[in-house]
Amino acid sequence: MSDNRKRRYVVALDQGTTSSRAIIYDQNACALAVEQLTFPQYYPEPGHVEHDALEIWETQLQALRQALQKASVQPDEVAAIGITNQRETTVIWERATGRPIAPAIVWQCRRTAGRCDELRRAGYDKIIRSKTGLVVDAYFSGTKAEWLLDRSPELRARAAKGELLFGTIDTWLLWKLSGGRLHITDVTNASRTLLFNIHTLDWDDELLQLFGIPRNMLPTVCGSSEVYGMTDRDLLGVEIPLAGIAGDQQAALFGQGCFAEGMAKNTYGTGCFLLMNTGEMPRESKRGLLTTIAWKIGEEVQYALEGSVFIAGAGVQWLRDELQIVQDAAESERLARSVPDSNGVYVVPAFTGLGAPYWDAYARGGIFGLTRDTSRAHIARAMLEAIAYQTRDVLDAMRADSGLAISRLLVDGGATQNSFLMQYQADLLGTEVVRAADHESTARGAAFLAGLAIGMWSSLDDLRRLAGEQMSFSPQMAAGEREDRYAGWQKAVERVKGWIDA
């Protein structure tokens, strides 16, 4: 049997905020095995969130090896590896040793909120917006990298010499997988750094100077579906093509088959991320959304509008780990269904500030409407409802910015298995919510991009046919009740804005 005949599987490495996963797909895009390993979250100060990049690498490699074993797939049967990742999380490491100079700063971290205030006061927000499509917020990588380099005067000099390397998590994993041969990223991840011009498709010299980031430390920017290089033979005993990269939300948009202008998806993960394909031209938002690159395949670039909600599934984790009012995520659905409504309770989970469309780094979480007969079931239900309310905030802005009607919202991610949440989402939006048969659209998107690059699938039409069956939730709530409930949410949001002092 020839090597090409033997290589008939694609692996997606899905490196998320709380876990590293590997999924093995066959030629019909069916998942044969999934392996998931969690890693620690570090909170050195309030509002600060860190990861150990070496722990990320170790769990990702272990997940890959275990998934291959579980699927009884040999490494020489893998045609390609695709990577999707938590996006704005920032790592800086030494070129010579591969050792990170500090903990990775996670996308949720708010430590650079003050610096973002300075940039806005100095009038840089409009320049940054026009070049990058992003708002000035601590969410993105630019101020994180600047903060890391500011820890010592010698660090920026070392970076200018090329001794230090910058990367988001995709870049870090590719560096490790290739044995230090590849220092690259793709356009989707580059477009989330505050350093990349989404119109010229290059790092922007004016922005690099603004943040004091030497170009020498930046990765080469590639497309989202091409063969970048090979894995180091020492890792798995063979070399495997590394052939697809996309930030997690763009990968989910691709995995959902949202290839046409106006198609939208929402991913319910740690956060909640709604993207709409806007075609070959970037659309500027006037309502707090982001203009971002959806993917680049060959010479064709697709753009998207995005709204990011910081806390979604993480809110249910908070119910479980901190409040200890549920034992697992499934119990949150049972509790929510045990009461007819939230009894007037609203939870605003602004634990690390508010994302789109508010962009308030100084907001903090709150629970409103508590009375003596409020139960844990009411609070659990209110947390799930908060995920739906935040999604409506974003979808309303997206409809207004794009001028496009969104009649169906495609959804994926772990929380979509909560049918109470999905029905409430449809009720609150007044829009059909369509759940993919395979809720792992993020990993599937990475697999699609990698498989497309090596010819396992030949076209987007092939990928559309692999999308799978779906389940729909239609609105059942009366329009008046929908608007009354949403008005209560908006009132609660106003209470948490600017909670801590700048």
Short mmCIF file of C-alpha atoms in Angstrom, two decimals:
data_model
loop_
_atom_site.label_atom_id
_atom_site.label_comp_id
_atom_site.label_asym_id
_atom_site.label_seq_id
_atom_site.Cartn_x
_atom_site.Cartn_y
_atom_site.Cartn_z
CA MET A 1 0.00 0.00 0.00
CA SER A 2 1.40 3.42 -0.92
CA ASP A 3 1.99 6.03 1.72
CA ASN A 4 -0.73 8.26 0.23
CA ARG A 5 -3.25 5.41 0.32
CA LYS A 6 -2.34 4.67 3.92
CA ARG A 7 -2.75 8.23 5.13
CA ARG A 8 -6.50 8.53 5.45
CA TYR A 9 -7.15 10.39 8.72
CA VAL A 10 -6.99 14.03 9.77
CA VAL A 11 -6.28 15.14 13.32
CA ALA A 12 -7.67 18.36 14.79
CA LEU A 13 -5.84 19.81 17.77
CA ASP A 14 -8.34 22.01 19.61
CA GLN A 15 -6.44 23.98 22.22
CA GLY A 16 -8.97 25.82 24.37
CA THR A 17 -8.99 28.04 27.42
CA THR A 18 -9.48 25.25 29.93
CA SER A 19 -8.50 22.08 28.06
CA SER A 20 -6.42 20.64 25.24
CA ARG A 21 -8.21 18.22 22.94
CA ALA A 22 -7.36 16.02 19.98
CA ILE A 23 -10.00 14.58 17.64
CA ILE A 24 -9.36 12.00 14.93
CA TYR A 25 -11.51 12.33 11.77
CA ASP A 26 -11.92 9.91 8.90
CA GLN A 27 -12.53 10.79 5.25
CA ASN A 28 -16.25 11.23 5.92
CA ALA A 29 -15.47 13.80 8.65
CA CYS A 30 -16.68 11.35 11.31
CA ALA A 31 -14.95 11.67 14.67
CA LEU A 32 -13.37 8.34 15.61
CA ALA A 33 -11.89 9.37 18.95
CA VAL A 34 -11.73 12.39 21.23
CA GLU A 35 -9.21 12.94 23.99
CA GLN A 36 -9.43 15.92 26.34
CA LEU A 37 -7.09 16.97 29.12
CA THR A 38 -7.62 19.96 31.39
CA PHE A 39 -4.86 22.18 32.73
CA PRO A 40 -4.67 24.70 35.59
CA GLN A 41 -5.92 28.27 35.48
CA TYR A 42 -3.90 30.82 37.45
CA TYR A 43 -5.33 34.00 38.96
CA PRO A 44 -2.40 35.94 40.52
CA GLU A 45 -4.54 39.03 41.16
CA PRO A 46 -8.19 39.99 40.70
CA GLY A 47 -8.90 40.29 36.98
CA HIS A 48 -5.60 38.62 36.05
CA VAL A 49 -5.67 35.25 34.26
CA GLU A 50 -2.59 33.22 33.30
CA HIS A 51 -1.64 29.86 31.78
CA ASP A 52 1.60 27.91 31.84
CA ALA A 53 2.47 27.52 28.14
CA LEU A 54 4.49 24.38 28.84
CA GLU A 55 1.45 22.80 30.53
CA ILE A 56 -0.58 23.66 27.43
CA TRP A 57 2.00 21.96 25.22
CA GLU A 58 2.31 18.89 27.42
CA THR A 59 -1.45 18.33 27.65
CA GLN A 60 -1.89 18.90 23.91
CA LEU A 61 0.81 16.39 22.99
CA GLN A 62 -0.54 13.85 25.47
CA ALA A 63 -4.08 14.31 24.10
CA LEU A 64 -2.78 13.72 20.57
CA ARG A 65 -0.99 10.52 21.51
CA GLN A 66 -3.92 9.19 23.51
CA ALA A 67 -6.46 9.98 20.79
CA LEU A 68 -4.40 8.07 18.22
CA GLN A 69 -4.21 5.12 20.58
CA LYS A 70 -7.93 5.24 21.37
CA ALA A 71 -8.81 5.29 17.65
CA SER A 72 -6.25 2.55 16.85
CA VAL A 73 -4.75 4.90 14.28
CA GLN A 74 -1.02 4.76 13.62
CA PRO A 75 0.84 8.08 13.16
CA ASP A 76 1.79 7.12 9.58
CA GLU A 77 -1.93 6.87 8.77
CA VAL A 78 -2.47 10.58 9.54
CA ALA A 79 -2.61 12.70 6.39
CA ALA A 80 -2.52 16.08 8.14
CA ILE A 81 -2.90 17.93 11.42
CA GLY A 82 -5.00 21.08 11.77
CA ILE A 83 -4.81 23.44 14.72
CA THR A 84 -7.48 25.63 16.26
CA ASN A 85 -6.87 27.59 19.40
CA GLN A 86 -7.91 30.07 22.05
CA ARG A 87 -6.94 33.19 20.20
CA GLU A 88 -5.61 36.29 21.95
CA THR A 89 -3.71 34.44 24.69
CA THR A 90 -0.10 35.62 24.44
CA VAL A 91 3.19 33.74 24.84
CA ILE A 92 6.74 35.04 24.55
CA TRP A 93 9.57 32.53 24.60
CA GLU A 94 13.30 32.25 23.99
CA ARG A 95 14.28 31.16 20.51
CA ALA A 96 17.33 29.27 21.74
CA THR A 97 15.75 27.31 24.58
CA GLY A 98 12.03 27.30 23.77
CA ARG A 99 11.44 28.41 27.36
CA PRO A 100 8.66 30.99 27.98
CA ILE A 101 9.92 34.15 29.66
CA ALA A 102 6.76 34.40 31.79
CA PRO A 103 3.32 32.83 32.16
CA ALA A 104 1.05 33.20 29.15
CA ILE A 105 -1.43 36.06 29.52
CA VAL A 106 -4.91 34.72 28.77
CA TRP A 107 -7.43 36.50 26.57
CA GLN A 108 -9.69 36.99 29.61
CA CYS A 109 -7.00 38.90 31.52
CA ARG A 110 -7.74 42.57 32.23
CA ARG A 111 -4.30 43.70 33.48
CA THR A 112 -3.78 46.06 30.54
CA ALA A 113 -7.13 47.83 30.83
CA GLY A 114 -5.39 50.98 32.09
CA ARG A 115 -3.05 51.02 29.12
CA CYS A 116 -6.06 50.74 26.81
CA ASP A 117 -7.57 53.76 28.54
CA GLU A 118 -4.38 55.71 27.81
CA LEU A 119 -4.50 54.76 24.14
CA ARG A 120 -8.10 55.87 23.83
CA ARG A 121 -7.41 59.16 25.58
CA ALA A 122 -4.52 59.77 23.18
CA GLY A 123 -6.86 59.23 20.22
CA TYR A 124 -5.32 56.00 18.95
CA ASP A 125 -8.59 54.09 19.04
CA LYS A 126 -9.68 55.34 15.60
CA ILE A 127 -6.34 54.51 13.97
CA ILE A 128 -6.31 51.05 15.51
CA ARG A 129 -9.90 50.44 14.53
CA SER A 130 -9.35 51.46 10.92
CA LYS A 131 -6.29 49.24 10.50
CA THR A 132 -7.21 46.18 12.55
CA GLY A 133 -11.01 46.17 12.75
CA LEU A 134 -10.69 45.85 16.53
CA VAL A 135 -11.60 48.04 19.48
CA VAL A 136 -8.92 49.06 21.94
CA ASP A 137 -9.39 46.54 24.72
CA ALA A 138 -7.28 44.41 27.04
CA TYR A 139 -8.83 41.36 25.35
CA PHE A 140 -6.33 41.49 22.47
CA SER A 141 -2.69 40.46 22.29
CA GLY A 142 -0.92 43.74 21.54
CA THR A 143 -1.05 45.28 25.00
CA LYS A 144 -0.34 41.87 26.56
CA ALA A 145 2.90 41.52 24.57
CA GLU A 146 3.79 45.12 25.39
CA TRP A 147 3.23 44.42 29.11
CA LEU A 148 5.47 41.33 29.00
CA LEU A 149 8.29 43.22 27.29
CA ASP A 150 7.98 46.11 29.76
CA ARG A 151 8.93 43.80 32.64
CA SER A 152 12.64 44.45 31.99
CA PRO A 153 14.55 46.94 29.78
CA GLU A 154 16.64 44.16 28.27
CA LEU A 155 13.65 42.18 27.00
CA ARG A 156 12.77 44.55 24.18
CA ALA A 157 16.41 44.65 23.06
CA ARG A 158 16.51 40.86 23.04
CA ALA A 159 13.29 40.79 21.06
CA ALA A 160 14.74 43.21 18.48
CA LYS A 161 17.68 40.82 17.99
CA GLY A 162 15.29 37.96 17.37
CA GLU A 163 16.22 36.19 20.60
CA LEU A 164 12.62 36.30 21.85
CA LEU A 165 9.60 35.13 19.89
CA PHE A 166 5.97 36.21 20.16
CA GLY A 167 3.04 33.98 19.44
CA THR A 168 -0.57 33.24 20.09
CA ILE A 169 -1.26 29.62 21.05
CA ASP A 170 -1.34 28.35 17.47
CA THR A 171 2.17 29.72 16.92
CA TRP A 172 3.42 28.21 20.16
CA LEU A 173 2.05 24.76 19.29
CA LEU A 174 3.43 24.87 15.74
CA TRP A 175 6.85 25.82 17.11
CA LYS A 176 6.79 22.86 19.48
CA LEU A 177 5.28 20.39 16.99
CA SER A 178 7.90 21.27 14.37
CA GLY A 179 10.82 21.08 16.77
CA GLY A 180 11.37 24.83 16.54
CA ARG A 181 11.44 24.91 12.73
CA LEU A 182 8.19 26.84 12.24
CA HIS A 183 7.48 30.29 13.65
CA ILE A 184 4.21 31.07 11.88
CA THR A 185 0.59 32.05 12.39
CA ASP A 186 -2.38 32.44 10.08
CA VAL A 187 -4.39 35.52 9.17
CA THR A 188 -7.24 34.73 11.58
CA ASN A 189 -5.01 34.72 14.64
CA ALA A 190 -2.87 37.61 13.40
CA SER A 191 -6.03 39.68 13.00
CA ARG A 192 -6.64 39.44 16.78
CA THR A 193 -3.38 41.01 17.95
CA LEU A 194 -3.93 44.80 17.44
CA LEU A 195 -0.72 44.62 15.36
CA PHE A 196 -1.99 43.29 12.01
CA ASN A 197 -3.48 45.35 9.19
CA ILE A 198 -6.47 43.40 7.87
CA HIS A 199 -6.44 45.38 4.61
CA THR A 200 -2.75 44.99 3.67
CA LEU A 201 -2.56 41.52 5.31
CA ASP A 202 0.74 42.38 7.01
CA TRP A 203 2.05 43.45 10.39
CA ASP A 204 1.59 47.22 10.59
CA ASP A 205 4.76 49.22 11.23
CA GLU A 206 2.91 52.16 12.80
CA LEU A 207 1.19 49.85 15.30
CA LEU A 208 4.39 47.95 16.03
CA GLN A 209 6.06 51.24 16.90
CA LEU A 210 3.10 52.29 19.05
CA PHE A 211 3.33 49.14 21.16
CA GLY A 212 7.10 48.80 21.01
CA ILE A 213 6.93 45.35 19.42
CA PRO A 214 9.96 44.51 17.22
CA ARG A 215 9.02 42.91 13.90
CA ASN A 216 11.84 40.38 14.42
CA MET A 217 9.90 38.62 17.14
CA LEU A 218 6.70 38.21 15.10
CA PRO A 219 5.70 35.05 13.25
CA THR A 220 5.33 34.81 9.49
CA VAL A 221 1.65 35.14 8.53
CA CYS A 222 0.24 32.39 6.30
CA GLY A 223 -3.13 31.34 4.94
CA SER A 224 -5.53 29.16 6.89
CA SER A 225 -5.31 26.07 4.67
CA GLU A 226 -1.88 25.13 3.31
CA VAL A 227 0.99 22.82 4.19
CA TYR A 228 3.28 24.82 6.49
CA GLY A 229 5.78 22.10 7.35
CA MET A 230 6.06 18.77 9.13
CA THR A 231 5.96 17.55 12.70
CA ASP A 232 9.28 16.69 14.29
CA ARG A 233 9.95 12.97 13.77
CA ASP A 234 10.89 12.51 17.42
CA LEU A 235 7.35 13.28 18.61
CA LEU A 236 5.43 10.45 16.92
CA GLY A 237 8.06 8.50 15.01
CA VAL A 238 7.02 9.93 11.63
CA GLU A 239 6.67 13.32 10.00
CA ILE A 240 3.07 14.51 9.54
CA PRO A 241 2.02 17.57 7.50
CA LEU A 242 0.88 20.58 9.52
CA ALA A 243 -1.73 21.94 7.17
CA GLY A 244 -4.48 24.07 8.75
CA ILE A 245 -4.71 26.91 11.27
CA ALA A 246 -7.63 29.01 12.43
CA GLY A 247 -8.55 30.75 15.63
CA ASP A 248 -11.28 28.86 17.43
CA GLN A 249 -14.20 31.05 16.40
CA GLN A 250 -13.23 31.29 12.75
CA ALA A 251 -12.70 27.52 12.74
CA ALA A 252 -16.23 27.06 14.09
CA LEU A 253 -17.63 29.36 11.39
CA PHE A 254 -15.85 27.20 8.80
CA GLY A 255 -16.85 23.96 10.47
CA GLN A 256 -20.50 25.03 10.44
CA GLY A 257 -20.27 25.53 6.69
CA CYS A 258 -20.94 29.29 6.86
CA PHE A 259 -19.24 29.85 3.52
CA ALA A 260 -21.75 32.38 2.15
CA GLU A 261 -22.24 36.06 3.02
CA GLY A 262 -24.85 36.58 5.73
CA MET A 263 -24.51 33.16 7.35
CA ALA A 264 -23.99 33.36 11.12
CA LYS A 265 -23.03 31.03 13.93
CA ASN A 266 -22.70 31.23 17.69
CA THR A 267 -20.26 29.07 19.66
CA TYR A 268 -21.07 28.46 23.31
CA GLY A 269 -17.82 27.67 25.07
CA THR A 270 -15.98 29.32 27.95
CA GLY A 271 -17.15 32.53 26.33
CA CYS A 272 -19.79 33.04 23.68
CA PHE A 273 -18.78 34.08 20.18
CA LEU A 274 -21.11 35.10 17.38
CA LEU A 275 -19.66 35.50 13.89
CA MET A 276 -21.27 36.40 10.59
CA ASN A 277 -19.60 35.89 7.22
CA THR A 278 -19.55 39.26 5.44
CA GLY A 279 -17.85 38.10 2.25
CA GLU A 280 -14.76 39.47 0.54
CA MET A 281 -15.04 43.00 1.94
CA PRO A 282 -14.53 44.00 5.58
CA ARG A 283 -17.52 45.80 7.13
CA GLU A 284 -16.88 48.40 9.79
CA SER A 285 -19.06 48.21 12.87
CA LYS A 286 -20.62 51.23 14.53
CA ARG A 287 -22.06 49.24 17.41
CA GLY A 288 -19.11 47.71 19.23
CA LEU A 289 -18.59 44.65 17.04
CA LEU A 290 -15.25 43.56 15.62
CA THR A 291 -14.28 43.31 11.98
CA THR A 292 -12.08 40.26 11.63
CA ILE A 293 -10.70 37.87 9.03
CA ALA A 294 -12.76 34.69 8.71
CA TRP A 295 -10.11 32.71 6.76
CA LYS A 296 -7.75 32.84 3.80
CA ILE A 297 -7.71 29.94 1.35
CA GLY A 298 -5.37 30.39 -1.59
CA GLU A 299 -5.60 34.05 -2.52
CA GLU A 300 -9.21 34.46 -1.36
CA VAL A 301 -9.84 36.22 1.95
CA GLN A 302 -13.22 36.13 3.67
CA TYR A 303 -14.13 38.61 6.42
CA ALA A 304 -16.57 38.46 9.33
CA LEU A 305 -18.28 40.58 11.94
CA GLU A 306 -17.84 39.24 15.46
CA GLY A 307 -19.29 39.84 18.87
CA SER A 308 -17.47 38.37 21.84
CA VAL A 309 -19.11 37.55 25.18
CA PHE A 310 -16.49 36.83 27.83
CA ILE A 311 -18.49 34.56 30.15
CA ALA A 312 -20.83 31.80 28.94
CA GLY A 313 -19.95 28.23 29.93
CA ALA A 314 -17.55 29.71 32.46
CA GLY A 315 -20.63 31.04 34.27
CA VAL A 316 -21.93 27.49 34.74
CA GLN A 317 -18.47 26.49 35.97
CA TRP A 318 -18.76 29.30 38.52
CA LEU A 319 -22.08 27.90 39.73
CA ARG A 320 -20.37 24.55 40.15
CA ASP A 321 -16.95 25.44 41.53
CA GLU A 322 -17.41 28.67 43.48
CA LEU A 323 -21.09 28.75 44.53
CA GLN A 324 -21.36 24.93 44.54
CA ILE A 325 -25.07 25.03 43.75
CA VAL A 326 -24.74 22.49 40.92
CA GLN A 327 -22.60 19.37 40.75
CA ASP A 328 -22.21 19.42 36.97
CA ALA A 329 -23.36 21.29 33.88
CA ALA A 330 -26.27 18.91 33.31
CA GLU A 331 -27.72 19.77 36.72
CA SER A 332 -28.01 23.43 35.68
CA GLU A 333 -30.56 22.40 33.04
CA ARG A 334 -32.53 20.25 35.48
CA LEU A 335 -32.65 23.10 37.99
CA ALA A 336 -33.68 25.62 35.34
CA ARG A 337 -36.57 23.43 34.26
CA SER A 338 -37.69 22.89 37.86
CA VAL A 339 -39.02 26.47 38.11
CA PRO A 340 -41.40 28.28 35.71
CA ASP A 341 -39.14 31.33 35.43
CA SER A 342 -36.22 33.04 37.18
CA ASN A 343 -38.59 34.77 39.63
CA GLY A 344 -37.32 38.17 38.49
CA VAL A 345 -33.66 37.30 39.10
CA TYR A 346 -31.00 38.44 36.64
CA VAL A 347 -27.34 37.38 36.73
CA VAL A 348 -24.88 39.58 34.85
CA PRO A 349 -21.68 37.49 34.67
CA ALA A 350 -19.28 40.37 34.02
CA PHE A 351 -16.53 38.69 36.03
CA THR A 352 -13.81 40.08 33.75
CA GLY A 353 -15.72 43.05 32.37
CA LEU A 354 -18.25 43.22 29.55
CA GLY A 355 -17.40 42.36 25.95
CA ALA A 356 -19.41 43.30 22.86
CA PRO A 357 -21.24 45.53 22.38
CA TYR A 358 -20.37 47.32 25.66
CA TRP A 359 -16.58 46.92 25.99
CA ASP A 360 -16.47 47.93 29.63
CA ALA A 361 -13.34 46.58 31.33
CA TYR A 362 -14.51 48.05 34.65
CA ALA A 363 -17.86 46.29 34.84
CA ARG A 364 -18.15 43.44 37.33
CA GLY A 365 -20.71 40.71 37.88
CA GLY A 366 -23.93 41.10 39.80
CA ILE A 367 -27.10 39.27 40.80
CA PHE A 368 -30.25 41.39 40.85
CA GLY A 369 -33.85 40.92 41.92
CA LEU A 370 -33.14 38.68 44.92
CA THR A 371 -35.99 38.11 47.35
CA ARG A 372 -36.49 35.86 50.36
CA ASP A 373 -37.96 33.11 48.19
CA THR A 374 -35.11 33.12 45.65
CA SER A 375 -33.75 29.58 45.35
CA ARG A 376 -30.66 28.06 43.82
CA ALA A 377 -32.86 26.95 40.93
CA HIS A 378 -33.75 30.58 40.17
CA ILE A 379 -30.07 31.57 40.21
CA ALA A 380 -29.08 28.63 38.00
CA ARG A 381 -31.84 29.49 35.55
CA ALA A 382 -30.86 33.16 35.55
CA MET A 383 -27.27 32.23 34.71
CA LEU A 384 -28.37 30.21 31.69
CA GLU A 385 -30.71 33.01 30.63
CA ALA A 386 -27.79 35.46 30.89
CA ILE A 387 -25.98 33.53 28.15
CA ALA A 388 -29.01 34.00 25.90
CA TYR A 389 -29.37 37.69 26.78
CA GLN A 390 -25.72 38.39 25.97
CA THR A 391 -26.16 36.65 22.61
CA ARG A 392 -29.13 38.86 21.81
CA ASP A 393 -27.07 41.95 22.65
CA VAL A 394 -24.60 40.91 19.98
CA LEU A 395 -27.08 39.69 17.37
CA ASP A 396 -29.09 42.92 17.54
CA ALA A 397 -25.90 44.91 16.89
CA MET A 398 -24.90 42.57 14.07
CA ARG A 399 -28.23 42.91 12.30
CA ALA A 400 -28.04 46.70 12.53
CA ASP A 401 -24.40 46.92 11.38
CA SER A 402 -24.69 44.56 8.44
CA GLY A 403 -28.16 45.44 7.25
CA LEU A 404 -28.62 41.69 6.71
CA ALA A 405 -31.51 39.69 8.10
CA ILE A 406 -30.42 36.67 10.10
CA SER A 407 -33.30 34.24 9.96
CA ARG A 408 -31.37 31.25 11.31
CA LEU A 409 -28.58 31.08 13.87
CA LEU A 410 -26.30 28.05 13.62
CA VAL A 411 -24.97 27.02 17.02
CA ASP A 412 -22.20 24.78 18.31
CA GLY A 413 -20.15 24.20 21.44
CA GLY A 414 -20.68 22.22 24.61
CA ALA A 415 -23.51 24.33 26.02
CA THR A 416 -25.67 23.65 22.95
CA GLN A 417 -26.41 20.26 24.51
CA ASN A 418 -28.49 22.20 27.05
CA SER A 419 -31.85 22.16 25.28
CA PHE A 420 -33.37 24.56 27.83
CA LEU A 421 -30.77 27.16 26.87
CA MET A 422 -31.26 26.59 23.15
CA GLN A 423 -35.04 26.98 23.40
CA TYR A 424 -34.70 30.10 25.54
CA GLN A 425 -32.22 31.46 22.99
CA ALA A 426 -34.71 30.97 20.16
CA ASP A 427 -37.48 32.54 22.25
CA LEU A 428 -35.38 35.57 23.13
CA LEU A 429 -34.15 36.17 19.58
CA GLY A 430 -37.40 35.42 17.81
CA THR A 431 -35.18 33.46 15.43
CA GLU A 432 -34.75 29.79 14.61
CA VAL A 433 -31.73 28.29 16.39
CA VAL A 434 -30.15 25.36 14.55
CA ARG A 435 -27.96 22.94 16.47
CA ALA A 436 -25.37 20.98 14.51
CA ALA A 437 -25.44 17.21 14.82
CA ASP A 438 -21.74 17.42 15.65
CA HIS A 439 -21.46 20.15 18.25
CA GLU A 440 -17.66 20.16 17.92
CA SER A 441 -17.66 22.56 14.98
CA THR A 442 -14.43 24.22 16.09
CA ALA A 443 -12.37 21.04 15.79
CA ARG A 444 -14.20 20.02 12.64
CA GLY A 445 -13.31 23.37 11.06
CA ALA A 446 -9.62 22.78 11.79
CA ALA A 447 -9.90 19.31 10.28
CA PHE A 448 -11.68 20.69 7.20
CA LEU A 449 -8.95 23.29 6.63
CA ALA A 450 -6.17 20.72 6.97
CA GLY A 451 -7.93 18.11 4.84
CA LEU A 452 -8.64 20.68 2.15
CA ALA A 453 -4.94 21.62 2.03
CA ILE A 454 -3.75 18.05 1.38
CA GLY A 455 -6.57 17.10 -0.99
CA MET A 456 -8.58 14.80 1.24
CA TRP A 457 -11.53 17.02 0.34
CA SER A 458 -11.40 18.91 -2.92
CA SER A 459 -13.85 21.78 -2.50
CA LEU A 460 -16.18 23.70 -0.22
CA ASP A 461 -19.05 21.78 -1.83
CA ASP A 462 -17.51 18.57 -0.48
CA LEU A 463 -17.44 20.10 2.98
CA ARG A 464 -21.05 21.30 2.78
CA ARG A 465 -22.15 17.74 2.16
CA LEU A 466 -20.34 16.63 5.31
CA ALA A 467 -22.11 19.16 7.56
CA GLY A 468 -24.50 16.56 8.97
CA GLU A 469 -28.07 16.62 10.21
CA GLN A 470 -29.26 19.37 12.51
CA MET A 471 -31.90 19.98 15.17
CA SER A 472 -33.91 23.20 15.24
CA PHE A 473 -35.50 25.24 18.02
CA SER A 474 -38.29 27.61 16.95
CA PRO A 475 -39.44 30.66 18.94
CA GLN A 476 -42.44 30.00 21.20
CA MET A 477 -42.45 33.05 23.49
CA ALA A 478 -44.86 35.91 22.83
CA ALA A 479 -43.18 39.06 21.51
CA GLY A 480 -44.36 41.18 24.45
CA GLU A 481 -42.95 38.81 27.05
CA ARG A 482 -39.68 38.57 25.13
CA GLU A 483 -39.21 42.33 25.17
CA ASP A 484 -40.21 42.67 28.84
CA ARG A 485 -37.62 40.10 29.88
CA TYR A 486 -34.95 41.69 27.73
CA ALA A 487 -35.70 45.11 29.20
CA GLY A 488 -35.03 43.68 32.66
CA TRP A 489 -31.68 42.40 31.43
CA GLN A 490 -30.73 45.80 30.03
CA LYS A 491 -31.60 47.40 33.37
CA ALA A 492 -29.33 44.94 35.19
CA VAL A 493 -26.47 45.56 32.77
CA GLU A 494 -26.65 49.30 33.46
CA ARG A 495 -26.13 48.58 37.17
CA VAL A 496 -22.79 46.77 36.66
CA LYS A 497 -21.16 49.16 34.22
CA GLY A 498 -18.07 50.95 35.55
CA TRP A 499 -18.34 49.12 38.86
CA ILE A 500 -14.66 49.42 39.74
CA ASP A 501 -12.70 52.64 39.47
CA ALA A 502 -10.46 53.14 36.45
#
